[in-house]
Short mmCIF file of C-alpha atoms in Angstrom, two decimals:
data_model
loop_
_atom_site.label_atom_id
_atom_site.label_comp_id
_atom_site.label_asym_id
_atom_site.label_seq_id
_atom_site.Cartn_x
_atom_site.Cartn_y
_atom_site.Cartn_z
CA MET A 1 -0.06 -0.06 -0.04
CA GLY A 2 0.97 3.59 -0.67
CA GLU A 3 0.22 6.56 1.42
CA SER A 4 -2.24 8.95 -0.27
CA ASP A 5 -1.35 12.63 -0.48
CA TRP A 6 -4.94 13.47 -1.38
CA GLY A 7 -6.07 13.34 2.21
CA ASP A 8 -9.73 12.29 2.81
CA TRP A 9 -11.45 14.65 0.62
CA LEU A 10 -12.72 12.08 -1.79
CA PRO A 11 -14.25 9.73 0.84
CA ARG A 12 -15.81 12.73 2.35
CA ALA A 13 -17.18 13.91 -0.98
CA ILE A 14 -18.84 10.60 -1.43
CA GLU A 15 -20.13 10.56 2.18
CA ASP A 16 -21.55 14.09 1.93
CA ALA A 17 -23.03 13.84 -1.54
CA ASP A 18 -26.80 13.93 -2.03
CA PRO A 19 -27.23 12.94 -5.63
CA ASP A 20 -30.76 13.57 -7.30
CA THR A 21 -30.22 10.37 -9.28
CA VAL A 22 -27.05 8.29 -9.23
CA ALA A 23 -23.51 9.53 -8.86
CA LEU A 24 -20.35 7.66 -9.57
CA TRP A 25 -16.74 8.58 -8.58
CA TYR A 26 -13.94 7.15 -10.63
CA LEU A 27 -11.24 5.79 -8.35
CA GLY A 28 -8.65 5.10 -11.07
CA CYS A 29 -7.82 1.64 -12.46
CA ASN A 30 -11.20 -0.01 -12.61
CA GLY A 31 -12.62 1.19 -9.37
CA PHE A 32 -15.81 3.14 -8.57
CA ALA A 33 -17.90 4.32 -5.79
CA ILE A 34 -21.64 4.55 -6.73
CA LYS A 35 -24.25 6.42 -4.60
CA GLY A 36 -27.96 6.45 -5.17
CA SER A 37 -30.50 9.18 -4.37
CA GLU A 38 -31.62 7.32 -1.23
CA GLY A 39 -28.07 7.09 0.09
CA THR A 40 -27.13 3.43 -0.81
CA VAL A 41 -23.29 3.21 -1.51
CA LEU A 42 -21.69 0.53 -3.73
CA TRP A 43 -18.09 -0.02 -4.27
CA ILE A 44 -16.63 -1.80 -7.25
CA ASP A 45 -13.05 -3.02 -7.55
CA PRO A 46 -11.49 -0.22 -5.39
CA TYR A 47 -7.66 -0.64 -5.61
CA LEU A 48 -5.20 1.49 -3.67
CA GLY A 49 -2.08 -0.59 -4.09
CA LEU A 50 1.13 0.28 -5.91
CA GLY A 51 1.33 -2.90 -8.08
CA ASP A 52 4.43 -4.89 -8.23
CA PRO A 53 7.33 -2.70 -9.26
CA PRO A 54 9.17 -2.92 -11.48
CA ARG A 55 6.84 -5.22 -13.27
CA THR A 56 3.62 -3.26 -12.73
CA VAL A 57 4.21 0.35 -11.85
CA ARG A 58 1.26 2.52 -10.77
CA MET A 59 0.96 5.81 -12.86
CA ILE A 60 -1.77 7.62 -10.98
CA PRO A 61 -2.11 8.87 -7.38
CA VAL A 62 -3.50 6.67 -4.43
CA PRO A 63 -6.65 8.75 -3.97
CA PHE A 64 -7.38 7.95 -0.42
CA ASP A 65 -6.65 5.76 2.51
CA PRO A 66 -9.27 2.91 2.76
CA THR A 67 -9.37 3.41 6.59
CA ASP A 68 -10.99 6.88 5.84
CA VAL A 69 -13.97 5.26 4.17
CA THR A 70 -17.08 5.26 6.48
CA VAL A 71 -19.97 4.49 4.19
CA GLY A 72 -20.76 1.44 2.04
CA ASP A 73 -23.51 -1.10 1.74
CA ALA A 74 -21.75 -3.51 -0.56
CA LEU A 75 -18.34 -3.97 -2.16
CA PHE A 76 -18.34 -5.84 -5.53
CA ILE A 77 -15.33 -7.61 -7.14
CA THR A 78 -15.31 -8.49 -10.76
CA HIS A 79 -12.46 -10.97 -10.78
CA GLU A 80 -9.49 -12.35 -8.74
CA HIS A 81 -6.63 -10.19 -10.05
CA SER A 82 -4.80 -8.28 -7.38
CA ASP A 83 -5.82 -4.88 -8.69
CA HIS A 84 -9.41 -5.93 -8.36
CA ALA A 85 -9.39 -8.25 -5.26
CA HIS A 86 -7.00 -6.64 -2.82
CA GLY A 87 -7.18 -7.02 0.90
CA PRO A 88 -5.28 -3.93 1.99
CA SER A 89 -7.56 -1.85 -0.23
CA GLN A 90 -10.92 -3.48 0.44
CA ALA A 91 -10.82 -5.17 3.84
CA PRO A 92 -10.72 -1.79 5.77
CA ILE A 93 -13.74 -0.66 3.80
CA LEU A 94 -15.61 -3.69 4.74
CA ALA A 95 -14.64 -3.39 8.41
CA ASN A 96 -15.28 0.41 8.85
CA ALA A 97 -18.60 0.43 6.80
CA ASP A 98 -19.71 -3.00 7.78
CA ALA A 99 -20.35 -3.64 4.08
CA GLU A 100 -21.16 -6.93 2.31
CA LEU A 101 -18.45 -8.36 0.11
CA VAL A 102 -20.00 -9.64 -3.15
CA ALA A 103 -17.67 -11.69 -5.47
CA PRO A 104 -17.29 -14.82 -7.50
CA ASP A 105 -15.68 -17.90 -6.00
CA ASP A 106 -12.10 -17.32 -7.15
CA SER A 107 -12.20 -13.71 -5.81
CA LEU A 108 -13.53 -14.89 -2.46
CA ALA A 109 -10.54 -17.39 -2.49
CA VAL A 110 -8.20 -14.35 -2.48
CA ALA A 111 -9.89 -13.21 0.69
CA ASP A 112 -9.58 -16.54 2.19
CA GLU A 113 -5.90 -17.12 1.19
CA GLY A 114 -5.09 -13.58 2.40
CA ASN A 115 -6.67 -14.12 5.88
CA TRP A 116 -8.81 -11.10 5.64
CA THR A 117 -10.91 -12.23 8.53
CA ASP A 118 -7.81 -12.57 10.73
CA ARG A 119 -5.97 -9.47 9.60
CA TRP A 120 -8.83 -7.06 9.68
CA ASP A 121 -12.11 -6.71 11.59
CA VAL A 122 -14.01 -8.60 8.86
CA SER A 123 -16.36 -11.55 9.36
CA ALA A 124 -17.02 -14.36 6.90
CA ASP A 125 -20.63 -13.65 7.37
CA GLN A 126 -20.08 -10.41 5.23
CA PHE A 127 -19.03 -12.52 2.29
CA THR A 128 -21.52 -13.42 -0.44
CA GLU A 129 -20.65 -15.73 -3.35
CA ILE A 130 -22.22 -14.92 -6.67
CA SER A 131 -22.19 -16.42 -10.14
CA GLU A 132 -23.51 -15.59 -13.61
CA GLY A 133 -27.38 -15.34 -13.57
CA ASP A 134 -27.70 -14.28 -9.95
CA ARG A 135 -29.71 -11.16 -8.98
CA LEU A 136 -29.24 -9.19 -5.77
CA ARG A 137 -30.86 -6.32 -4.14
CA VAL A 138 -28.72 -3.81 -2.36
CA GLY A 139 -30.83 -0.90 -0.92
CA GLU A 140 -32.19 1.08 -3.96
CA PHE A 141 -30.12 -1.00 -6.42
CA ALA A 142 -30.86 -4.27 -8.32
CA VAL A 143 -27.68 -6.01 -9.42
CA ASP A 144 -27.56 -8.82 -12.05
CA VAL A 145 -24.43 -10.78 -12.48
CA VAL A 146 -23.54 -11.48 -16.16
CA ALA A 147 -21.03 -13.42 -18.11
CA VAL A 148 -18.02 -11.47 -19.61
CA ASN A 149 -14.89 -12.42 -21.46
CA ASP A 150 -11.57 -11.89 -19.76
CA PRO A 151 -9.18 -14.67 -20.88
CA ASP A 152 -6.53 -13.71 -18.30
CA ALA A 153 -8.90 -14.25 -15.30
CA THR A 154 -10.09 -17.62 -14.00
CA HIS A 155 -13.71 -16.56 -13.13
CA PRO A 156 -14.64 -12.98 -14.17
CA VAL A 157 -18.10 -11.54 -13.97
CA GLY A 158 -19.74 -8.33 -14.96
CA TYR A 159 -22.44 -6.47 -13.14
CA VAL A 160 -25.62 -4.68 -14.49
CA ILE A 161 -26.74 -2.19 -11.85
CA GLU A 162 -30.38 -1.04 -12.14
CA HIS A 163 -31.81 2.02 -10.55
CA ASP A 164 -34.90 4.04 -11.11
CA SER A 165 -32.67 6.66 -12.62
CA GLY A 166 -30.78 4.52 -15.03
CA THR A 167 -28.78 1.37 -15.72
CA ILE A 168 -25.02 0.91 -15.31
CA PHE A 169 -22.84 -1.89 -16.75
CA HIS A 170 -19.41 -2.72 -15.27
CA GLY A 171 -17.55 -5.37 -17.22
CA GLY A 172 -14.39 -5.68 -15.19
CA ASP A 173 -11.53 -6.22 -17.67
CA THR A 174 -13.69 -7.81 -20.30
CA LYS A 175 -13.05 -8.03 -24.05
CA PRO A 176 -15.96 -8.53 -26.49
CA THR A 177 -18.05 -11.66 -26.25
CA ASP A 178 -21.10 -12.99 -28.17
CA ALA A 179 -23.08 -12.75 -24.83
CA PHE A 180 -23.08 -8.95 -25.08
CA ALA A 181 -25.67 -8.94 -27.80
CA GLU A 182 -28.19 -10.59 -25.61
CA ILE A 183 -27.31 -8.25 -22.67
CA GLY A 184 -27.83 -5.34 -24.91
CA ASP A 185 -31.20 -6.65 -25.91
CA GLN A 186 -32.20 -7.35 -22.29
CA TYR A 187 -31.10 -4.01 -20.69
CA ASP A 188 -31.29 -0.37 -21.57
CA ILE A 189 -27.81 0.51 -20.47
CA ASP A 190 -27.30 4.20 -19.87
CA LEU A 191 -23.62 4.10 -18.85
CA GLY A 192 -21.18 1.33 -19.64
CA ILE A 193 -17.85 0.95 -17.97
CA LEU A 194 -15.23 -0.99 -20.04
CA ALA A 195 -11.49 -1.38 -19.57
CA PHE A 196 -9.30 0.02 -22.30
CA GLY A 197 -5.50 -0.04 -22.79
CA SER A 198 -2.57 -0.58 -25.10
CA ALA A 199 -0.34 -3.38 -25.72
CA GLY A 200 3.02 -2.95 -24.23
CA THR A 201 6.15 -4.76 -22.96
CA ILE A 202 6.54 -5.47 -19.42
CA PRO A 203 8.46 -8.08 -17.36
CA ASP A 204 7.03 -11.48 -17.12
CA LYS A 205 5.54 -12.37 -13.63
CA GLU A 206 7.73 -15.36 -13.10
CA THR A 207 10.93 -14.91 -15.30
CA ARG A 208 10.99 -11.09 -15.19
CA GLU A 209 12.09 -11.22 -18.93
CA GLN A 210 10.45 -8.45 -20.99
CA LYS A 211 7.26 -9.80 -22.63
CA ARG A 212 4.72 -8.33 -24.99
CA THR A 213 1.52 -7.87 -22.92
CA LYS A 214 -2.07 -7.03 -23.81
CA TRP A 215 -4.53 -7.20 -20.90
CA TYR A 216 -7.21 -4.90 -21.90
CA ALA A 217 -9.48 -4.15 -24.96
CA ASP A 218 -8.00 -2.00 -27.69
CA GLU A 219 -9.81 0.74 -29.64
CA THR A 220 -11.68 -1.65 -31.96
CA GLU A 221 -12.55 -4.17 -29.11
CA ILE A 222 -13.95 -1.74 -26.65
CA VAL A 223 -16.21 -0.15 -29.36
CA ASP A 224 -17.26 -3.53 -30.57
CA ALA A 225 -18.28 -4.43 -26.97
CA ALA A 226 -19.98 -1.15 -26.43
CA ASN A 227 -21.93 -1.35 -29.64
CA ALA A 228 -23.17 -4.92 -28.95
CA LEU A 229 -24.19 -3.83 -25.38
CA GLU A 230 -26.05 -0.90 -26.99
CA ILE A 231 -24.45 1.52 -24.36
CA ASP A 232 -25.50 5.17 -24.54
CA ARG A 233 -22.52 6.51 -22.74
CA LEU A 234 -19.18 4.64 -22.75
CA LEU A 235 -16.80 5.31 -19.85
CA PRO A 236 -13.34 3.81 -20.50
CA THR A 237 -11.27 2.73 -17.55
CA HIS A 238 -7.84 1.15 -16.78
CA TRP A 239 -6.05 3.25 -19.45
CA ASP A 240 -4.43 5.38 -16.71
CA MET A 241 -2.98 2.65 -14.54
CA TRP A 242 0.09 0.70 -15.50
CA LYS A 243 3.28 1.89 -16.95
CA GLY A 244 3.75 0.54 -20.48
CA LEU A 245 -0.04 -0.17 -20.90
CA THR A 246 -1.43 3.20 -20.59
CA ALA A 247 -3.57 4.65 -23.61
CA ASP A 248 -5.24 7.85 -24.66
CA PRO A 249 -8.93 7.55 -24.35
CA THR A 250 -9.46 10.41 -26.77
CA ALA A 251 -8.28 8.06 -29.52
CA LEU A 252 -11.68 6.36 -29.18
CA TYR A 253 -13.53 9.34 -30.76
CA PRO A 254 -12.97 8.28 -34.34
CA HIS A 255 -13.83 4.67 -33.57
CA VAL A 256 -17.23 5.47 -32.08
CA ARG A 257 -18.39 7.66 -34.97
CA SER A 258 -19.42 4.93 -37.35
CA PHE A 259 -21.36 2.92 -34.91
CA ASP A 260 -24.88 3.28 -33.44
CA HIS A 261 -23.46 2.89 -29.88
CA PRO A 262 -22.07 4.31 -27.83
CA ARG A 263 -23.90 7.54 -28.41
CA ARG A 264 -21.47 9.46 -26.27
CA LEU A 265 -17.86 9.02 -24.96
CA GLU A 266 -17.53 9.96 -21.32
CA ILE A 267 -13.82 10.43 -20.48
CA VAL A 268 -13.00 10.93 -16.83
CA GLU A 269 -9.91 11.08 -14.66
CA ILE A 270 -9.22 9.68 -11.20
CA GLY A 271 -11.42 11.52 -8.65
CA ASP A 272 -14.04 12.69 -11.22
CA ARG A 273 -17.66 12.47 -10.58
CA VAL A 274 -20.25 11.48 -13.16
CA ASP A 275 -24.03 11.45 -12.78
CA VAL A 276 -26.50 9.11 -14.42
#
């Protein structure tokens, strides 16, 4: 974990916000805080770690200390990778807010192997295992668990988050999949969150030899996914995070122009708020 030089202004902004509809705050990487008009707060994949230098080097600030978080009804994890399922980032949120941890089996295994219940004031009763096809109710939000396509993960899932004000899709680190056409037909997705990045050369995890690496959807793939999902507003993520795999999200503008969806590109930086 790195120490944040942002202080606690972002957790306090989330805590103090009183949105008319639904507000989202981008936490960098693929993390979000989501707050509804009735005060329900969801966290998705908050990651405050530094990576594994010199292999994975964090390129953006650590926006807050997780011990400063005081509100949260549920914390969702999309898959088991360390920048999505991370005890030092997430267990203090679960402890301070008494939030529910919602995750697929392999992500819950990270919590088990990392001894979250021993190292932090977290109970196994807070853990809820989910899989594709499940539907949950968390306060004012209904959340459906859907299939995604992340070949680098062992059990990734996506979340469709429904609210009276609109519908949000979070796909984790997904690339396009045939399942998205069905999801696009089933839901009217107002805001879609999809990972975007470049191919680069970083050290191999085991040998540390330089290796060509492509973890995230490129310009064509992310627009293919957004079009299949029939997303109104596309919010690209993860492009800011790792040295050697960063990308320019403005490069997506010419790619979206020839498709019916997304209708709008929503580019945000770490700490920004977006309203649905």
